[in-house]
């Protein structure tokens, strides 16, 4: 996780799946000023505590909004990045994001337009 987080990013929240919850990652985030929004795991052999279930549900509401964008780019847009070099990959990802934003804008405009 330390390689994934950018310390110059002004947003302090780190939203991630349970796979990223570990003592090492939590300590790294706390030490570097990040706020952990990582899902908590269900205890083995026990039901999920209600408090944990509700906290995970709130985190999922935020994460799902972001993950739907990536799912749309990967699915209907068939966006696959196969390039050599970071600059080319960044350019391709930027163009994919631009295309998604234009599609989303047009969809929102059609919804807003009077019939």
GROMACS .gro file of C-alpha atoms in nm:
model
  115
    1UNK     CA    1   0.000   0.000   0.000
    2UNK     CA    2   0.278   0.255   0.063
    3UNK     CA    3   0.361   0.248  -0.310
    4UNK     CA    4  -0.001   0.323  -0.402
    5UNK     CA    5  -0.057   0.628  -0.182
    6UNK     CA    6   0.060   0.973  -0.289
    7UNK     CA    7   0.165   1.184   0.009
    8UNK     CA    8   0.120   1.505  -0.195
    9UNK     CA    9  -0.252   1.431  -0.249
   10UNK     CA   10  -0.460   1.671  -0.039
   11UNK     CA   11  -0.737   1.415   0.019
   12UNK     CA   12  -0.661   1.219   0.334
   13UNK     CA   13  -0.924   0.942   0.310
   14UNK     CA   14  -0.813   0.602   0.184
   15UNK     CA   15  -1.106   0.393   0.056
   16UNK     CA   16  -1.024   0.028   0.000
   17UNK     CA   17  -1.146  -0.329   0.020
   18UNK     CA   18  -1.083  -0.561   0.317
   19UNK     CA   19  -0.781  -0.707   0.136
   20UNK     CA   20  -0.591  -0.386   0.221
   21UNK     CA   21  -0.665  -0.395   0.595
   22UNK     CA   22  -0.360  -0.501   0.789
   23UNK     CA   23  -0.175  -0.371   1.092
   24UNK     CA   24   0.115  -0.265   0.870
   25UNK     CA   25  -0.109  -0.066   0.632
   26UNK     CA   26  -0.310   0.091   0.914
   27UNK     CA   27   0.013   0.198   1.088
   28UNK     CA   28   0.150   0.344   0.762
   29UNK     CA   29  -0.169   0.544   0.702
   30UNK     CA   30  -0.180   0.677   1.058
   31UNK     CA   31   0.188   0.774   1.048
   32UNK     CA   32   0.154   0.960   0.717
   33UNK     CA   33  -0.168   1.151   0.788
   34UNK     CA   34  -0.410   0.932   0.593
   35UNK     CA   35  -0.756   0.848   0.728
   36UNK     CA   36  -0.842   0.481   0.687
   37UNK     CA   37  -1.178   0.414   0.523
   38UNK     CA   38  -1.084   0.050   0.460
   39UNK     CA   39  -1.358  -0.208   0.509
   40UNK     CA   40  -1.336  -0.429   0.816
   41UNK     CA   41  -1.332  -0.807   0.785
   42UNK     CA   42  -1.598  -1.033   0.932
   43UNK     CA   43  -1.468  -1.231   1.230
   44UNK     CA   44  -1.417  -1.599   1.144
   45UNK     CA   45  -1.693  -1.823   1.275
   46UNK     CA   46  -1.895  -1.532   1.414
   47UNK     CA   47  -2.163  -1.304   1.271
   48UNK     CA   48  -2.063  -0.958   1.158
   49UNK     CA   49  -2.111  -0.710   1.444
   50UNK     CA   50  -2.392  -0.464   1.366
   51UNK     CA   51  -2.169  -0.163   1.415
   52UNK     CA   52  -1.911  -0.299   1.170
   53UNK     CA   53  -2.181  -0.394   0.919
   54UNK     CA   54  -2.323  -0.041   0.924
   55UNK     CA   55  -1.977   0.117   0.893
   56UNK     CA   56  -1.893  -0.106   0.595
   57UNK     CA   57  -2.228  -0.019   0.434
   58UNK     CA   58  -2.154   0.354   0.458
   59UNK     CA   59  -1.809   0.300   0.307
   60UNK     CA   60  -1.963   0.092   0.028
   61UNK     CA   61  -2.197   0.376  -0.068
   62UNK     CA   62  -1.898   0.597  -0.147
   63UNK     CA   63  -1.686   0.325  -0.308
   64UNK     CA   64  -1.968   0.205  -0.535
   65UNK     CA   65  -1.999   0.545  -0.700
   66UNK     CA   66  -1.634   0.529  -0.802
   67UNK     CA   67  -1.630   0.162  -0.893
   68UNK     CA   68  -1.928   0.206  -1.129
   69UNK     CA   69  -1.720   0.448  -1.337
   70UNK     CA   70  -1.438   0.196  -1.373
   71UNK     CA   71  -1.684  -0.086  -1.445
   72UNK     CA   72  -1.845   0.119  -1.724
   73UNK     CA   73  -1.507   0.204  -1.873
   74UNK     CA   74  -1.398  -0.158  -1.862
   75UNK     CA   75  -1.731  -0.306  -1.981
   76UNK     CA   76  -1.934  -0.113  -2.240
   77UNK     CA   77  -1.644   0.113  -2.336
   78UNK     CA   78  -1.402  -0.183  -2.361
   79UNK     CA   79  -1.121   0.034  -2.228
   80UNK     CA   80  -0.803  -0.169  -2.203
   81UNK     CA   81  -0.464  -0.007  -2.154
   82UNK     CA   82  -0.190  -0.200  -2.330
   83UNK     CA   83   0.092   0.038  -2.392
   84UNK     CA   84   0.465   0.053  -2.343
   85UNK     CA   85   0.571   0.336  -2.118
   86UNK     CA   86   0.405   0.537  -1.845
   87UNK     CA   87   0.349   0.848  -2.061
   88UNK     CA   88   0.151   0.654  -2.322
   89UNK     CA   89  -0.054   0.478  -2.054
   90UNK     CA   90  -0.133   0.811  -1.883
   91UNK     CA   91  -0.238   0.961  -2.218
   92UNK     CA   92  -0.462   0.666  -2.299
   93UNK     CA   93  -0.621   0.671  -1.953
   94UNK     CA   94  -0.676   1.047  -1.987
   95UNK     CA   95  -0.853   0.997  -2.321
   96UNK     CA   96  -1.066   0.716  -2.176
   97UNK     CA   97  -1.167   0.945  -1.887
   98UNK     CA   98  -1.247   1.226  -2.129
   99UNK     CA   99  -1.465   0.997  -2.340
  100UNK     CA  100  -1.646   0.869  -2.030
  101UNK     CA  101  -1.708   1.224  -1.906
  102UNK     CA  102  -1.846   1.329  -2.244
  103UNK     CA  103  -2.078   1.025  -2.253
  104UNK     CA  104  -2.193   1.098  -1.899
  105UNK     CA  105  -2.252   1.466  -1.979
  106UNK     CA  106  -2.462   1.378  -2.284
  107UNK     CA  107  -2.666   1.130  -2.078
  108UNK     CA  108  -2.730   1.393  -1.811
  109UNK     CA  109  -2.825   1.652  -2.074
  110UNK     CA  110  -3.079   1.415  -2.234
  111UNK     CA  111  -3.235   1.347  -1.894
  112UNK     CA  112  -3.264   1.719  -1.823
  113UNK     CA  113  -3.408   1.817  -2.162
  114UNK     CA  114  -3.787   1.870  -2.172
  115UNK     CA  115  -3.975   1.623  -2.389
   0.00000   0.00000   0.00000
